[in-house]
PDB file of C-alpha atoms in Angstrom:
ATOM      1  CA  MET A   1       0.212  -7.510  -3.450  1.00 50.00           C
ATOM      2  CA  THR A   2      -2.509  -6.044  -1.244  1.00 45.00           C
ATOM      3  CA  MET A   3      -1.641  -2.698   0.336  1.00 42.00           C
ATOM      4  CA  VAL A   4      -3.180  -0.584   3.065  1.00 35.00           C
ATOM      5  CA  LYS A   5      -3.672   3.134   2.559  1.00 38.00           C
ATOM      6  CA  LYS A   6      -0.918   5.128   4.202  1.00 34.00           C
ATOM      7  CA  ILE A   7       0.825   8.432   3.530  1.00 32.00           C
ATOM      8  CA  THR A   8       4.125   9.242   5.223  1.00 35.00           C
ATOM      9  CA  ASP A   9       6.832  11.665   4.113  1.00 34.00           C
ATOM     10  CA  GLY A  10       5.421  11.932   0.623  1.00 39.00           C
ATOM     11  CA  GLN A  11       5.141   8.169   0.141  1.00 44.00           C
ATOM     12  CA  VAL A  12       1.708   7.027  -1.013  1.00 42.00           C
ATOM     13  CA  ALA A  13       0.307   3.527  -0.628  1.00 43.00           C
ATOM     14  CA  THR A  14      -3.190   2.696  -1.791  1.00 43.00           C
ATOM     15  CA  ALA A  15      -5.514  -0.095  -0.687  1.00 56.00           C
ATOM     16  CA  GLY A  16      -5.887  -2.751  -3.326  1.00 71.00           C
ATOM     17  CA  VAL A  17      -3.762  -5.231  -5.199  1.00 91.00           C
ATOM     18  CA  THR A  18      -0.806  -4.694  -7.565  1.00 94.00           C
ATOM     19  CA  GLY A  19       0.396  -6.579 -10.602  1.00 97.00           C
ATOM     20  CA  LEU A  20      -0.352  -7.089 -14.274  1.00 98.00           C
ATOM     21  CA  CYS A  21      -2.903  -9.608 -15.447  1.00 97.00           C
ATOM     22  CA  ALA A  22      -2.042 -12.371 -17.903  1.00 96.00           C
ATOM     23  CA  GLY A  23      -1.906 -11.256 -21.510  1.00 96.00           C
ATOM     24  CA  ALA A  24      -0.226  -7.900 -20.851  1.00 98.00           C
ATOM     25  CA  ASN A  25       2.477  -7.395 -23.475  1.00 98.00           C
ATOM     26  CA  VAL A  26       5.864  -6.292 -22.112  1.00 98.00           C
ATOM     27  CA  ARG A  27       8.488  -4.868 -24.472  1.00 97.00           C
ATOM     28  CA  THR A  28      11.729  -6.848 -24.783  1.00 97.00           C
ATOM     29  CA  PRO A  29      14.637  -6.464 -27.257  1.00 96.00           C
ATOM     30  CA  CYS A  30      13.187  -9.474 -29.109  1.00 94.00           C
ATOM     31  CA  GLY A  31       9.677  -8.037 -29.325  1.00 95.00           C
ATOM     32  CA  GLU A  32       6.671  -8.113 -27.066  1.00 96.00           C
ATOM     33  CA  ARG A  33       6.168 -10.937 -24.592  1.00 97.00           C
ATOM     34  CA  HIS A  34       3.231 -11.741 -22.343  1.00 98.00           C
ATOM     35  CA  VAL A  35       4.032 -10.997 -18.718  1.00 98.00           C
ATOM     36  CA  GLU A  36       3.151 -14.551 -17.655  1.00 98.00           C
ATOM     37  CA  PHE A  37       6.032 -15.850 -19.802  1.00 98.00           C
ATOM     38  CA  LEU A  38       8.731 -13.620 -18.309  1.00 98.00           C
ATOM     39  CA  ARG A  39      11.507 -15.369 -16.423  1.00 96.00           C
ATOM     40  CA  LYS A  40      14.497 -14.381 -14.316  1.00 96.00           C
ATOM     41  CA  GLY A  41      17.248 -12.902 -16.508  1.00 97.00           C
ATOM     42  CA  ASP A  42      14.969 -11.802 -19.340  1.00 98.00           C
ATOM     43  CA  LEU A  43      15.820  -8.316 -20.592  1.00 98.00           C
ATOM     44  CA  ILE A  44      13.062  -5.702 -20.504  1.00 98.00           C
ATOM     45  CA  VAL A  45      13.082  -2.289 -22.190  1.00 98.00           C
ATOM     46  CA  THR A  46      12.692   0.296 -19.410  1.00 98.00           C
ATOM     47  CA  ARG A  47      11.788   3.958 -19.738  1.00 96.00           C
ATOM     48  CA  ASP A  48      14.866   5.451 -18.089  1.00 95.00           C
ATOM     49  CA  ASN A  49      17.577   2.795 -17.925  1.00 96.00           C
ATOM     50  CA  GLY A  50      17.549   0.895 -21.182  1.00 97.00           C
ATOM     51  CA  LEU A  51      17.569  -2.882 -21.005  1.00 98.00           C
ATOM     52  CA  GLN A  52      17.237  -4.242 -17.481  1.00 98.00           C
ATOM     53  CA  PRO A  53      17.248  -7.919 -16.436  1.00 98.00           C
ATOM     54  CA  VAL A  54      14.300  -9.329 -14.559  1.00 98.00           C
ATOM     55  CA  ARG A  55      15.350 -10.422 -11.089  1.00 96.00           C
ATOM     56  CA  LEU A  56      12.060 -12.029 -10.107  1.00 96.00           C
ATOM     57  CA  VAL A  57       8.436 -12.317 -11.177  1.00 97.00           C
ATOM     58  CA  TRP A  58       6.217 -13.168  -8.245  1.00 96.00           C
ATOM     59  CA  THR A  59       2.549 -13.930  -8.521  1.00 95.00           C
ATOM     60  CA  ARG A  60      -0.568 -13.744  -6.437  1.00 94.00           C
ATOM     61  CA  THR A  61      -3.699 -15.668  -7.369  1.00 95.00           C
ATOM     62  CA  VAL A  62      -6.986 -14.359  -5.991  1.00 94.00           C
ATOM     63  CA  SER A  63      -9.756 -16.935  -5.930  1.00 94.00           C
ATOM     64  CA  GLY A  64     -13.251 -16.355  -7.248  1.00 93.00           C
ATOM     65  CA  ALA A  65     -14.560 -16.613  -3.683  1.00 93.00           C
ATOM     66  CA  GLU A  66     -12.153 -13.898  -2.517  1.00 93.00           C
ATOM     67  CA  LEU A  67     -13.186 -11.654  -5.396  1.00 92.00           C
ATOM     68  CA  ALA A  68     -16.863 -12.121  -4.600  1.00 89.00           C
ATOM     69  CA  ALA A  69     -16.238 -11.243  -0.960  1.00 91.00           C
ATOM     70  CA  ASP A  70     -13.960  -8.263  -1.673  1.00 91.00           C
ATOM     71  CA  PRO A  71     -14.373  -6.578  -5.093  1.00 88.00           C
ATOM     72  CA  SER A  72     -11.378  -4.298  -4.352  1.00 89.00           C
ATOM     73  CA  LEU A  73      -9.213  -7.327  -5.166  1.00 93.00           C
ATOM     74  CA  ALA A  74     -10.578  -7.404  -8.718  1.00 94.00           C
ATOM     75  CA  PRO A  75      -8.570  -5.998 -11.630  1.00 95.00           C
ATOM     76  CA  VAL A  76      -9.354  -2.734 -13.327  1.00 95.00           C
ATOM     77  CA  MET A  77      -9.376  -2.485 -17.103  1.00 96.00           C
ATOM     78  CA  LEU A  78      -7.993   0.440 -19.078  1.00 96.00           C
ATOM     79  CA  SER A  79      -9.471   0.746 -22.547  1.00 96.00           C
ATOM     80  CA  PRO A  80      -7.268   1.629 -25.544  1.00 96.00           C
ATOM     81  CA  ARG A  81      -6.007   5.264 -25.585  1.00 95.00           C
ATOM     82  CA  LEU A  82      -7.582   5.978 -22.193  1.00 94.00           C
ATOM     83  CA  VAL A  83      -4.467   7.747 -20.888  1.00 94.00           C
ATOM     84  CA  GLY A  84      -3.111   9.138 -24.130  1.00 92.00           C
ATOM     85  CA  PRO A  85      -2.155   8.262 -27.714  1.00 90.00           C
ATOM     86  CA  MET A  86      -1.399   4.522 -27.826  1.00 91.00           C
ATOM     87  CA  MET A  87      -1.545   4.412 -24.006  1.00 95.00           C
ATOM     88  CA  PRO A  88      -2.523   1.652 -23.813  1.00 97.00           C
ATOM     89  CA  GLN A  89      -2.406   0.300 -27.344  1.00 96.00           C
ATOM     90  CA  LYS A  90      -5.035  -2.278 -26.429  1.00 96.00           C
ATOM     91  CA  ALA A  91      -7.071  -3.014 -23.314  1.00 96.00           C
ATOM     92  CA  LEU A  92      -4.920  -3.590 -20.225  1.00 97.00           C
ATOM     93  CA  SER A  93      -5.990  -5.185 -16.936  1.00 97.00           C
ATOM     94  CA  VAL A  94      -3.986  -4.508 -13.769  1.00 97.00           C
ATOM     95  CA  GLY A  95      -4.438  -4.616 -10.023  1.00 96.00           C
ATOM     96  CA  SER A  96      -6.394  -1.637  -8.752  1.00 94.00           C
ATOM     97  CA  ALA A  97      -3.397  -0.269  -6.808  1.00 92.00           C
ATOM     98  CA  HIS A  98      -0.842  -0.841  -9.556  1.00 95.00           C
ATOM     99  CA  ARG A  99       0.669   2.524 -10.422  1.00 95.00           C
ATOM    100  CA  LEU A 100       0.678   3.968 -13.910  1.00 97.00           C
ATOM    101  CA  LEU A 101       3.017   6.724 -15.053  1.00 97.00           C
ATOM    102  CA  ILE A 102       0.668   9.566 -15.997  1.00 96.00           C
ATOM    103  CA  PRO A 103       2.096  12.418 -18.130  1.00 94.00           C
ATOM    104  CA  GLY A 104       1.875  15.869 -16.604  1.00 93.00           C
ATOM    105  CA  TRP A 105      -0.330  17.198 -19.408  1.00 92.00           C
ATOM    106  CA  ARG A 106      -3.102  14.912 -18.116  1.00 93.00           C
ATOM    107  CA  LEU A 107      -2.833  16.325 -14.573  1.00 93.00           C
ATOM    108  CA  GLU A 108      -4.379  19.691 -13.820  1.00 91.00           C
ATOM    109  CA  ASP A 109      -1.896  20.745 -11.144  1.00 88.00           C
ATOM    110  CA  GLU A 110       1.385  19.526 -12.690  1.00 91.00           C
ATOM    111  CA  GLU A 111       3.699  20.928 -15.321  1.00 91.00           C
ATOM    112  CA  ASP A 112       3.349  19.226 -18.684  1.00 92.00           C
ATOM    113  CA  HIS A 113       6.783  17.628 -18.380  1.00 92.00           C
ATOM    114  CA  VAL A 114       6.260  16.240 -14.843  1.00 93.00           C
ATOM    115  CA  SER A 115       5.005  12.658 -14.927  1.00 95.00           C
ATOM    116  CA  CYS A 116       3.595  11.042 -11.769  1.00 96.00           C
ATOM    117  CA  LEU A 117       2.870   7.505 -10.595  1.00 96.00           C
ATOM    118  CA  VAL A 118      -0.845   7.125  -9.836  1.00 95.00           C
ATOM    119  CA  ALA A 119      -2.844   4.036  -8.862  1.00 94.00           C
ATOM    120  CA  ALA A 120      -4.806   2.624 -11.793  1.00 95.00           C
ATOM    121  CA  ARG A 121      -8.146   2.832 -10.040  1.00 92.00           C
ATOM    122  CA  ASP A 122      -7.695   6.586  -9.514  1.00 92.00           C
ATOM    123  CA  PHE A 123      -7.649   7.243 -13.245  1.00 92.00           C
ATOM    124  CA  PRO A 124     -11.029   8.270 -14.700  1.00 91.00           C
ATOM    125  CA  GLY A 125     -12.630   5.829 -17.086  1.00 90.00           C
ATOM    126  CA  THR A 126     -11.137   2.642 -15.674  1.00 92.00           C
ATOM    127  CA  GLU A 127     -13.601  -0.199 -15.211  1.00 90.00           C
ATOM    128  CA  THR A 128     -13.532  -2.781 -12.428  1.00 90.00           C
ATOM    129  CA  HIS A 129     -13.849  -6.272 -13.865  1.00 84.00           C
ATOM    130  CA  VAL A 130     -14.815  -9.064 -11.460  1.00 86.00           C
ATOM    131  CA  PRO A 131     -14.126 -12.371 -13.241  1.00 85.00           C
ATOM    132  CA  GLN A 132     -16.134 -15.478 -12.492  1.00 84.00           C
ATOM    133  CA  GLY A 133     -13.054 -17.510 -11.633  1.00 91.00           C
ATOM    134  CA  ASP A 134      -9.591 -16.909 -10.231  1.00 95.00           C
ATOM    135  CA  VAL A 135      -7.291 -14.105 -11.351  1.00 96.00           C
ATOM    136  CA  THR A 136      -3.489 -14.080 -11.157  1.00 97.00           C
ATOM    137  CA  TYR A 137      -1.398 -10.913 -10.811  1.00 97.00           C
ATOM    138  CA  TYR A 138       2.230 -10.801 -12.012  1.00 98.00           C
ATOM    139  CA  ASN A 139       4.687  -8.448 -10.254  1.00 97.00           C
ATOM    140  CA  VAL A 140       7.979  -7.816 -12.051  1.00 98.00           C
ATOM    141  CA  VAL A 141      11.053  -6.968  -9.949  1.00 97.00           C
ATOM    142  CA  PHE A 142      14.309  -5.402 -11.183  1.00 97.00           C
ATOM    143  CA  ASP A 143      17.526  -4.344  -9.423  1.00 95.00           C
ATOM    144  CA  SER A 144      15.872  -0.976  -8.801  1.00 95.00           C
ATOM    145  CA  ALA A 145      12.432   0.558  -9.279  1.00 95.00           C
ATOM    146  CA  GLN A 146      11.728   0.857 -13.004  1.00 97.00           C
ATOM    147  CA  VAL A 147       9.004   2.023 -15.348  1.00 98.00           C
ATOM    148  CA  PHE A 148       8.325  -0.202 -18.338  1.00 98.00           C
ATOM    149  CA  ALA A 149       5.615  -0.522 -20.969  1.00 97.00           C
ATOM    150  CA  ALA A 150       2.646  -2.883 -20.689  1.00 98.00           C
ATOM    151  CA  ASN A 151       0.524  -2.759 -23.846  1.00 98.00           C
ATOM    152  CA  GLY A 152       2.350   0.493 -24.548  1.00 97.00           C
ATOM    153  CA  LEU A 153       1.357   2.124 -21.237  1.00 98.00           C
ATOM    154  CA  PRO A 154       4.158   3.028 -18.782  1.00 98.00           C
ATOM    155  CA  VAL A 155       3.685   1.132 -15.500  1.00 98.00           C
ATOM    156  CA  GLU A 156       5.819   0.660 -12.404  1.00 97.00           C
ATOM    157  CA  SER A 157       7.726  -2.422 -11.335  1.00 97.00           C
ATOM    158  CA  PHE A 158       7.354  -3.885  -7.863  1.00 95.00           C
ATOM    159  CA  ALA A 159       9.665  -2.186  -5.347  1.00 90.00           C
ATOM    160  CA  PRO A 160      10.322  -4.228  -2.195  1.00 89.00           C
ATOM    161  CA  SER A 161      10.388  -2.138   0.975  1.00 82.00           C
ATOM    162  CA  GLN A 162       9.677  -2.575   4.663  1.00 77.00           C
ATOM    163  CA  GLU A 163       6.138  -1.324   4.028  1.00 76.00           C
ATOM    164  CA  SER A 164       5.342  -3.341   0.907  1.00 80.00           C
ATOM    165  CA  LEU A 165       6.769  -6.571   2.322  1.00 81.00           C
ATOM    166  CA  ARG A 166       4.167  -6.484   5.082  1.00 78.00           C
ATOM    167  CA  PHE A 167       1.520  -7.429   2.534  1.00 76.00           C
ATOM    168  CA  VAL A 168       3.151 -10.258   0.590  1.00 85.00           C
ATOM    169  CA  ALA A 169       3.247 -13.944   1.466  1.00 87.00           C
ATOM    170  CA  LYS A 170       6.190 -15.229   3.485  1.00 90.00           C
ATOM    171  CA  SER A 171       7.230 -17.395   0.536  1.00 92.00           C
ATOM    172  CA  VAL A 172       7.484 -14.273  -1.639  1.00 91.00           C
ATOM    173  CA  GLN A 173       9.435 -12.437   1.047  1.00 91.00           C
ATOM    174  CA  GLU A 174      11.916 -15.302   1.081  1.00 91.00           C
ATOM    175  CA  GLN A 175      12.223 -15.239  -2.719  1.00 93.00           C
ATOM    176  CA  LEU A 176      12.997 -11.531  -2.570  1.00 92.00           C
ATOM    177  CA  ARG A 177      15.596 -11.979   0.164  1.00 90.00           C
ATOM    178  CA  VAL A 178      17.311 -14.689  -1.870  1.00 91.00           C
ATOM    179  CA  ALA A 179      17.254 -12.436  -4.953  1.00 92.00           C
ATOM    180  CA  PHE A 180      18.660  -9.453  -3.008  1.00 92.00           C
ATOM    181  CA  PRO A 181      20.887 -10.919  -0.264  1.00 90.00           C
ATOM    182  CA  ASP A 182      22.831  -7.673   0.267  1.00 87.00           C
ATOM    183  CA  LEU A 183      19.843  -5.446   1.053  1.00 84.00           C
ATOM    184  CA  GLY A 184      18.942  -6.965   4.403  1.00 78.00           C
ATOM    185  CA  PRO A 185      15.496  -8.062   5.607  1.00 74.00           C
ATOM    186  CA  ARG A 186      13.963  -4.573   5.383  1.00 78.00           C
ATOM    187  CA  PHE A 187      15.228  -3.669   1.887  1.00 84.00           C
ATOM    188  CA  LYS A 188      15.947  -0.140   3.117  1.00 82.00           C
ATOM    189  CA  ASP A 189      18.656   0.347   0.466  1.00 85.00           C
ATOM    190  CA  TYR A 190      16.549  -0.754  -2.494  1.00 90.00           C
ATOM    191  CA  PRO A 191      16.496   2.193  -4.954  1.00 89.00           C
ATOM    192  CA  ALA A 192      13.116   3.939  -4.775  1.00 84.00           C
ATOM    193  CA  PRO A 193      11.047   5.177  -7.743  1.00 87.00           C
ATOM    194  CA  ARG A 194      12.387   8.376  -9.287  1.00 90.00           C
ATOM    195  CA  TYR A 195       8.914   9.718 -10.017  1.00 94.00           C
ATOM    196  CA  LYS A 196       6.524  11.561  -7.736  1.00 92.00           C
ATOM    197  CA  LEU A 197       3.796   9.399  -6.183  1.00 91.00           C
ATOM    198  CA  ARG A 198       0.342  10.982  -6.289  1.00 90.00           C
ATOM    199  CA  GLU A 199      -3.218  10.306  -5.226  1.00 84.00           C
ATOM    200  CA  ARG A 200      -6.410  12.379  -5.261  1.00 78.00           C
ATOM    201  CA  VAL A 201      -5.331  13.980  -8.533  1.00 85.00           C
ATOM    202  CA  SER A 202      -7.460  15.952 -10.995  1.00 89.00           C
ATOM    203  CA  TYR A 203      -7.244  15.206 -14.702  1.00 91.00           C
ATOM    204  CA  THR A 204      -7.540  17.314 -17.818  1.00 88.00           C
ATOM    205  CA  PRO A 205      -9.835  16.086 -20.603  1.00 82.00           C
ATOM    206  CA  GLN A 206      -8.515  13.609 -23.114  1.00 71.00           C
ATOM    207  CA  PHE A 207      -8.217  15.242 -26.515  1.00 58.00           C
ATOM    208  CA  ALA A 208      -5.897  12.740 -28.214  1.00 48.00           C
TER     209      ALA A 208
END
């Protein structure tokens, strides 16, 4: 999903694209599974709500020509242990605007126990990787906004809202409406993330 920068009532949206790249390992009760193999109904281990079923995995493929014309559509790569111990366990590539759950001890102006969702490209040490060919992003959707592990790093799920739906294809919008028929076209009742959304944050050094 491509998003336009906007801040209203504490909600932060950052220009770029969201989603996990192929090869990201997601934790399930049967072990790790690559995100590209997830299907509706699969159970995922979430940070706050135990096992949650996948309602939808929607994808966006960005062509090599699009990437060459707009590098902001390219994925960013997080090297092992960039965020903290075993976070991530191995290199992880995500959309530049995909939010990571950053522990408070890595943020200079937060209490140690307060974790915040921050766009991947805002974290120091990430590297933009522009592939030669196409790249596909995988966005996982649950019954409510969740945080789950990708290569051991806590990341957010896709949360449909009036704002986010403006930047997805009509076919994806229709898939979401079929998956959530009771929420109406604007998804105003979809449960929002429980964590604070941040941008322009300052980080403490990594000592782990």
